[in-house]
Coordinates of N, CA and C in Angstrom, one line a residue:
M6 N 10.2 54.5 -85.6 CA 10.2 53.2 -85.0 C 9.8 53.4 -83.5
P7 N 8.8 52.6 -83.1 CA 8.4 52.7 -81.7 C 9.5 52.2 -80.7
E8 N 9.5 52.9 -79.6 CA 10.5 52.5 -78.6 C 10.1 51.2 -77.9
A9 N 11.1 50.3 -77.8 CA 10.9 49.0 -77.2 C 10.5 49.2 -75.7
R10 N 9.5 48.4 -75.2 CA 9.1 48.5 -73.8 C 9.7 47.4 -73.1
L11 N 10.1 47.6 -71.8 CA 10.6 46.6 -71.0 C 9.4 45.7 -70.5
T12 N 9.7 44.4 -70.4 CA 8.7 43.5 -69.9 C 8.6 43.7 -68.4
E13 N 7.4 43.6 -67.9 CA 7.1 43.7 -66.5 C 7.4 42.3 -65.9
L14 N 8.2 42.2 -64.9 CA 8.5 40.9 -64.2 C 7.7 40.8 -62.9
T15 N 6.9 39.8 -62.8 CA 6.2 39.6 -61.5 C 7.1 38.8 -60.6
T16 N 6.6 38.7 -59.3 CA 7.3 37.9 -58.4 C 7.4 36.4 -58.8
S17 N 6.3 35.9 -59.5 CA 6.3 34.6 -60.0 C 7.4 34.4 -61.1
D18 N 7.5 35.4 -62.0 CA 8.6 35.4 -63.0 C 9.9 35.2 -62.4
R19 N 10.2 36.1 -61.4 CA 11.5 36.1 -60.7 C 11.8 34.7 -60.0
V20 N 10.8 34.2 -59.4 CA 11.0 32.9 -58.7 C 11.3 31.8 -59.8
E21 N 10.5 31.8 -60.9 CA 10.7 30.8 -61.9 C 12.1 30.9 -62.6
I22 N 12.6 32.1 -62.7 CA 13.9 32.4 -63.3 C 15.0 31.9 -62.3
Q23 N 14.8 32.1 -61.0 CA 15.7 31.6 -60.0 C 15.8 30.1 -60.0
E24 N 14.6 29.5 -60.1 CA 14.5 28.0 -60.2 C 15.2 27.5 -61.5
L25 N 15.0 28.2 -62.6 CA 15.6 27.8 -63.9 C 17.1 27.7 -63.7
I26 N 17.7 28.7 -63.1 CA 19.2 28.8 -62.9 C 19.6 27.6 -61.9
A27 N 18.8 27.4 -60.9 CA 19.1 26.3 -60.0 C 19.0 24.9 -60.6
E28 N 17.9 24.7 -61.4 CA 17.8 23.4 -62.1 C 19.0 23.2 -63.1
Y29 N 19.4 24.2 -63.7 CA 20.6 24.1 -64.6 C 21.8 23.5 -63.9
T30 N 22.1 24.0 -62.7 CA 23.2 23.4 -62.0 C 23.0 22.0 -61.6
H31 N 21.8 21.7 -61.2 CA 21.5 20.3 -60.7 C 21.6 19.3 -61.9
Y32 N 21.1 19.7 -63.1 CA 21.1 18.8 -64.2 C 22.6 18.7 -64.7
E33 N 23.3 19.8 -64.7 CA 24.7 19.8 -65.1 C 25.5 18.8 -64.2
D34 N 25.3 18.9 -62.9 CA 26.1 18.1 -61.9 C 25.6 16.7 -61.9
N35 N 24.5 16.3 -62.4 CA 24.0 14.9 -62.5 C 24.1 14.3 -63.8
G36 N 24.6 15.0 -64.8 CA 24.8 14.5 -66.2 C 23.5 14.3 -66.9
D37 N 22.5 15.0 -66.6 CA 21.2 14.8 -67.3 C 21.1 15.8 -68.5
A38 N 21.8 15.3 -69.6 CA 21.9 16.2 -70.7 C 20.6 16.6 -71.4
A39 N 19.6 15.7 -71.4 CA 18.3 16.1 -72.0 C 17.6 17.1 -71.2
A40 N 17.6 17.0 -69.9 CA 16.9 17.9 -69.0 C 17.6 19.3 -69.1
W41 N 19.0 19.2 -69.1 CA 19.8 20.4 -69.2 C 19.4 21.2 -70.5
A42 N 19.4 20.5 -71.6 CA 19.2 21.2 -72.9 C 17.7 21.7 -73.0
A43 N 16.8 21.0 -72.3 CA 15.4 21.4 -72.3 C 15.2 22.8 -71.6
L44 N 16.2 23.2 -70.8 CA 16.0 24.5 -70.2 C 16.3 25.7 -71.1
Y45 N 16.7 25.4 -72.3 CA 16.9 26.4 -73.4 C 15.7 26.5 -74.3
T46 N 15.6 27.6 -75.0 CA 14.6 27.7 -76.0 C 15.0 26.8 -77.2
A47 N 14.1 26.5 -78.1 CA 14.4 25.6 -79.2 C 15.7 26.1 -80.0
D48 N 15.8 27.4 -80.1 CA 17.0 28.0 -80.8 C 18.0 28.6 -79.8
G49 N 18.0 28.0 -78.6 CA 18.9 28.5 -77.5 C 20.4 28.4 -77.9
R50 N 21.1 29.2 -77.2 CA 22.6 29.4 -77.4 C 23.4 29.3 -76.1
F51 N 24.5 28.6 -76.2 CA 25.4 28.6 -75.0 C 26.8 29.0 -75.5
V52 N 27.4 29.9 -74.8 CA 28.8 30.3 -75.1 C 29.6 30.0 -73.9
G53 N 30.5 29.0 -73.9 CA 31.3 28.6 -72.8 C 32.5 29.5 -72.7
S54 N 33.3 29.1 -71.7 CA 34.5 29.9 -71.4 C 35.5 30.0 -72.5
G55 N 35.5 29.0 -73.5 CA 36.3 29.1 -74.7 C 35.7 29.8 -75.8
N56 N 34.6 30.5 -75.6 CA 33.8 31.3 -76.6 C 33.3 30.4 -77.7
K57 N 33.2 29.1 -77.5 CA 32.6 28.3 -78.6 C 31.1 28.4 -78.4
L58 N 30.4 28.7 -79.6 CA 29.0 28.9 -79.6 C 28.3 27.6 -80.0
I59 N 27.3 27.2 -79.2 CA 26.5 26.0 -79.4 C 25.1 26.5 -79.6
V60 N 24.4 26.1 -80.7 CA 23.1 26.6 -80.9 C 22.1 25.4 -81.2
G61 N 20.9 25.5 -80.5 CA 19.9 24.6 -80.7 C 19.9 23.4 -79.7
R62 N 18.7 23.0 -79.3 CA 18.6 21.9 -78.3 C 19.4 20.7 -78.6
D63 N 19.3 20.2 -79.9 CA 20.0 19.0 -80.2 C 21.5 19.1 -80.0
Q64 N 22.1 20.2 -80.4 CA 23.5 20.5 -80.2 C 23.9 20.7 -78.7
L65 N 23.0 21.4 -78.0 CA 23.2 21.6 -76.6 C 23.2 20.3 -75.8
E66 N 22.3 19.4 -76.2 CA 22.2 18.1 -75.5 C 23.4 17.3 -75.8
E67 N 23.9 17.3 -77.1 CA 25.1 16.5 -77.4 C 26.3 17.1 -76.7
F68 N 26.4 18.4 -76.6 CA 27.5 19.0 -75.9 C 27.5 18.6 -74.4
A69 N 26.4 18.6 -73.8 CA 26.3 18.2 -72.3 C 26.6 16.7 -72.2
R70 N 26.1 15.9 -73.1 CA 26.3 14.5 -73.0 C 27.8 14.2 -73.2
S71 N 28.5 14.8 -74.2 CA 29.9 14.6 -74.4 C 30.7 15.1 -73.3
R72 N 30.4 16.2 -72.7 CA 31.1 16.7 -71.6 C 31.1 15.7 -70.4
W73 N 29.9 15.2 -70.1 CA 29.8 14.2 -69.0 C 30.5 12.9 -69.3
N74 N 30.4 12.4 -70.5 CA 31.0 11.1 -70.9 C 32.5 11.2 -71.1
D75 N 33.0 12.3 -71.7 CA 34.4 12.4 -72.1 C 35.3 13.1 -71.1
K76 N 34.7 13.7 -70.1 CA 35.5 14.4 -69.0 C 35.1 13.9 -67.6
P77 N 35.6 12.8 -67.2 CA 35.2 12.2 -65.9 C 35.4 13.1 -64.7
K78 N 36.3 14.1 -64.8 CA 36.5 15.0 -63.7 C 35.3 15.8 -63.3
V79 N 34.4 16.1 -64.3 CA 33.2 16.9 -64.1 C 32.2 16.2 -63.2
R80 N 32.3 14.9 -63.1 CA 31.4 14.1 -62.2 C 31.7 14.4 -60.7
K81 N 32.9 15.0 -60.4 CA 33.2 15.3 -59.0 C 32.9 16.8 -58.7
W82 N 32.3 17.5 -59.7 CA 32.1 18.9 -59.5 C 30.7 19.2 -59.1
T83 N 30.6 20.3 -58.3 CA 29.3 20.8 -57.9 C 29.3 22.3 -58.2
H84 N 28.3 22.8 -58.9 CA 28.2 24.2 -59.3 C 27.3 24.9 -58.3
W85 N 27.8 26.1 -57.8 CA 27.1 26.9 -56.9 C 26.8 28.3 -57.6
A86 N 25.5 28.5 -57.9 CA 25.1 29.8 -58.5 C 24.6 30.7 -57.4
N87 N 25.0 32.0 -57.4 CA 24.6 33.0 -56.4 C 24.7 34.4 -56.9
N88 N 24.3 35.3 -56.1 CA 24.3 36.7 -56.4 C 23.5 37.0 -57.8
I89 N 22.3 36.4 -57.9 CA 21.5 36.5 -59.1 C 20.8 37.8 -59.1
V90 N 21.0 38.5 -60.2 CA 20.3 39.8 -60.4 C 19.5 39.6 -61.7
I91 N 18.2 39.9 -61.6 CA 17.3 39.7 -62.7 C 16.7 41.1 -63.1
R92 N 16.7 41.4 -64.4 CA 16.2 42.7 -64.9 C 15.3 42.4 -66.1
P93 N 14.2 43.2 -66.2 CA 13.4 43.1 -67.4 C 14.1 43.6 -68.7
T94 N 13.8 43.1 -69.8 CA 14.3 43.6 -71.1 C 13.1 43.6 -72.0
A95 N 13.3 44.2 -73.2 CA 12.2 44.3 -74.2 C 11.8 42.9 -74.7
E96 N 12.8 41.9 -74.7 CA 12.5 40.6 -75.2 C 12.1 39.6 -74.1
G97 N 12.3 40.0 -72.8 CA 12.0 39.1 -71.7 C 12.7 39.5 -70.4
A98 N 13.9 38.9 -70.2 CA 14.6 39.3 -69.0 C 16.1 39.0 -69.2
E99 N 16.9 39.6 -68.4 CA 18.3 39.3 -68.3 C 18.7 39.0 -66.9
A100 N 19.5 37.9 -66.7 CA 20.0 37.6 -65.4 C 21.5 37.5 -65.4
T101 N 22.1 38.1 -64.4 CA 23.5 37.9 -64.2 C 23.8 37.2 -62.9
S102 N 24.8 36.4 -62.8 CA 25.1 35.7 -61.6 C 26.5 35.3 -61.5
Y103 N 26.9 34.9 -60.3 CA 28.3 34.3 -60.1 C 28.1 32.8 -60.0
Q104 N 29.2 32.1 -60.4 CA 29.2 30.7 -60.2 C 30.5 30.2 -59.7
M105 N 30.5 29.3 -58.7 CA 31.7 28.7 -58.2 C 31.6 27.2 -58.4
V106 N 32.6 26.6 -58.9 CA 32.7 25.1 -59.1 C 33.6 24.5 -58.0
V107 N 33.0 23.6 -57.2 CA 33.8 22.9 -56.2 C 33.9 21.5 -56.5
E108 N 35.2 21.0 -56.4 CA 35.4 19.6 -56.7 C 35.6 18.8 -55.4
T109 N 34.9 17.7 -55.3 CA 35.0 16.8 -54.1 C 35.9 15.6 -54.4
N110 N 36.9 15.4 -53.5 CA 37.7 14.2 -53.6 C 37.7 13.6 -52.2
G111 N 36.9 12.6 -52.0 CA 36.8 12.0 -50.6 C 36.2 13.0 -49.7
D112 N 36.9 13.3 -48.6 CA 36.4 14.3 -47.6 C 37.0 15.7 -47.9
T113 N 37.7 15.9 -49.0 CA 38.3 17.2 -49.4 C 37.5 17.9 -50.5
N114 N 37.3 19.2 -50.3 CA 36.7 20.0 -51.3 C 37.7 21.1 -51.7
H115 N 37.7 21.5 -52.9 CA 38.5 22.7 -53.3 C 37.8 23.4 -54.5
I116 N 38.0 24.7 -54.6 CA 37.4 25.5 -55.6 C 38.2 25.3 -56.9
V117 N 37.5 24.9 -58.0 CA 38.1 24.6 -59.3 C 38.1 25.9 -60.0
K118 N 37.0 26.7 -60.0 CA 37.0 27.9 -60.7 C 35.8 28.8 -60.3
V119 N 35.9 30.1 -60.6 CA 34.8 31.0 -60.3 C 34.6 31.8 -61.6
S120 N 33.3 31.9 -62.0 CA 33.0 32.7 -63.2 C 31.7 33.4 -63.0
G121 N 31.3 34.1 -64.0 CA 30.1 34.8 -64.1 C 29.2 34.3 -65.2
K122 N 27.9 34.5 -65.1 CA 27.0 34.1 -66.2 C 26.2 35.3 -66.6
V123 N 26.0 35.5 -67.8 CA 25.0 36.5 -68.4 C 24.0 35.7 -69.2
D124 N 22.8 35.8 -68.8 CA 21.7 35.1 -69.4 C 20.7 36.0 -70.0
E125 N 20.3 35.7 -71.3 CA 19.2 36.3 -71.9 C 18.1 35.3 -71.9
L126 N 17.0 35.7 -71.3 CA 15.9 34.8 -71.0 C 14.6 35.2 -71.8
R127 N 13.9 34.2 -72.2 CA 12.6 34.4 -73.0 C 11.6 33.4 -72.5
R128 N 10.4 33.7 -72.7 CA 9.3 32.8 -72.4 C 9.1 32.0 -73.7
E129 N 8.9 30.7 -73.5 CA 8.6 29.7 -74.6 C 7.6 28.7 -74.1
N130 N 6.5 28.6 -74.7 CA 5.4 27.7 -74.3 C 5.0 28.0 -72.8
G131 N 5.0 29.3 -72.5 CA 4.6 29.7 -71.1 C 5.6 29.5 -70.0
R132 N 6.8 29.1 -70.4 CA 7.9 28.9 -69.4 C 9.1 29.8 -69.7
W133 N 9.8 30.2 -68.6 CA 11.0 30.9 -68.8 C 12.1 29.9 -69.2
R134 N 12.9 30.3 -70.3 CA 14.0 29.5 -70.8 C 15.2 30.4 -71.1
F135 N 16.3 29.7 -71.1 CA 17.5 30.4 -71.6 C 17.5 30.6 -73.1
Y136 N 17.6 31.8 -73.6 CA 17.8 32.0 -75.0 C 19.3 32.0 -75.3
E137 N 20.0 32.7 -74.4 CA 21.5 32.6 -74.5 C 22.1 32.7 -73.1
R138 N 23.1 31.8 -72.9 CA 23.8 31.8 -71.6 C 25.3 31.9 -72.0
K139 N 25.9 32.9 -71.4 CA 27.4 33.2 -71.6 C 28.1 33.0 -70.3
V140 N 29.2 32.3 -70.4 CA 30.2 32.2 -69.3 C 31.1 33.4 -69.4
M141 N 31.3 34.1 -68.3 CA 32.2 35.3 -68.3 C 33.3 35.1 -67.3
H142 N 34.5 35.5 -67.6 CA 35.5 35.5 -66.7 C 35.4 36.7 -65.7
L143 N 35.5 36.4 -64.5 CA 35.5 37.5 -63.5 C 36.8 38.2 -63.4
P144 N 36.9 39.5 -63.2 CA 38.2 40.2 -63.2 C 39.0 39.7 -62.0
A145 N 40.3 39.6 -62.1 CA 41.1 39.2 -61.0 C 41.3 40.4 -60.1
E146 N 41.4 40.2 -58.8 CA 41.6 41.3 -57.9 C 43.0 41.4 -57.5

């Protein structure tokens, strides 16, 4: 069996992946379920902090829509993604990052949670998309 070769990532690839991660947080924070789900491949997968697996754009969109409609507290949240590390893989790329969720109440802000993300990324129709996004708990210090 031939050895899998790592994909070469250009500067343009890295910028597009960084923008993909940024778009994700903007759509999530604005309740745009369709745009959020469109950031995934057609067979994309999301594994949230409860380890529930959601597969496919239709189910991803429904998940995002339900979250926005059924949990009003998320409308006060802003997600901050940072410390993004992108590495090539045989299938495309992997990105790891940290995320902080800040809740705004009037003039007061407080951190709701901090987590990590592990992303498996692939090109689909010439664009980088999430094939799988996993929420990871960060170790306590």
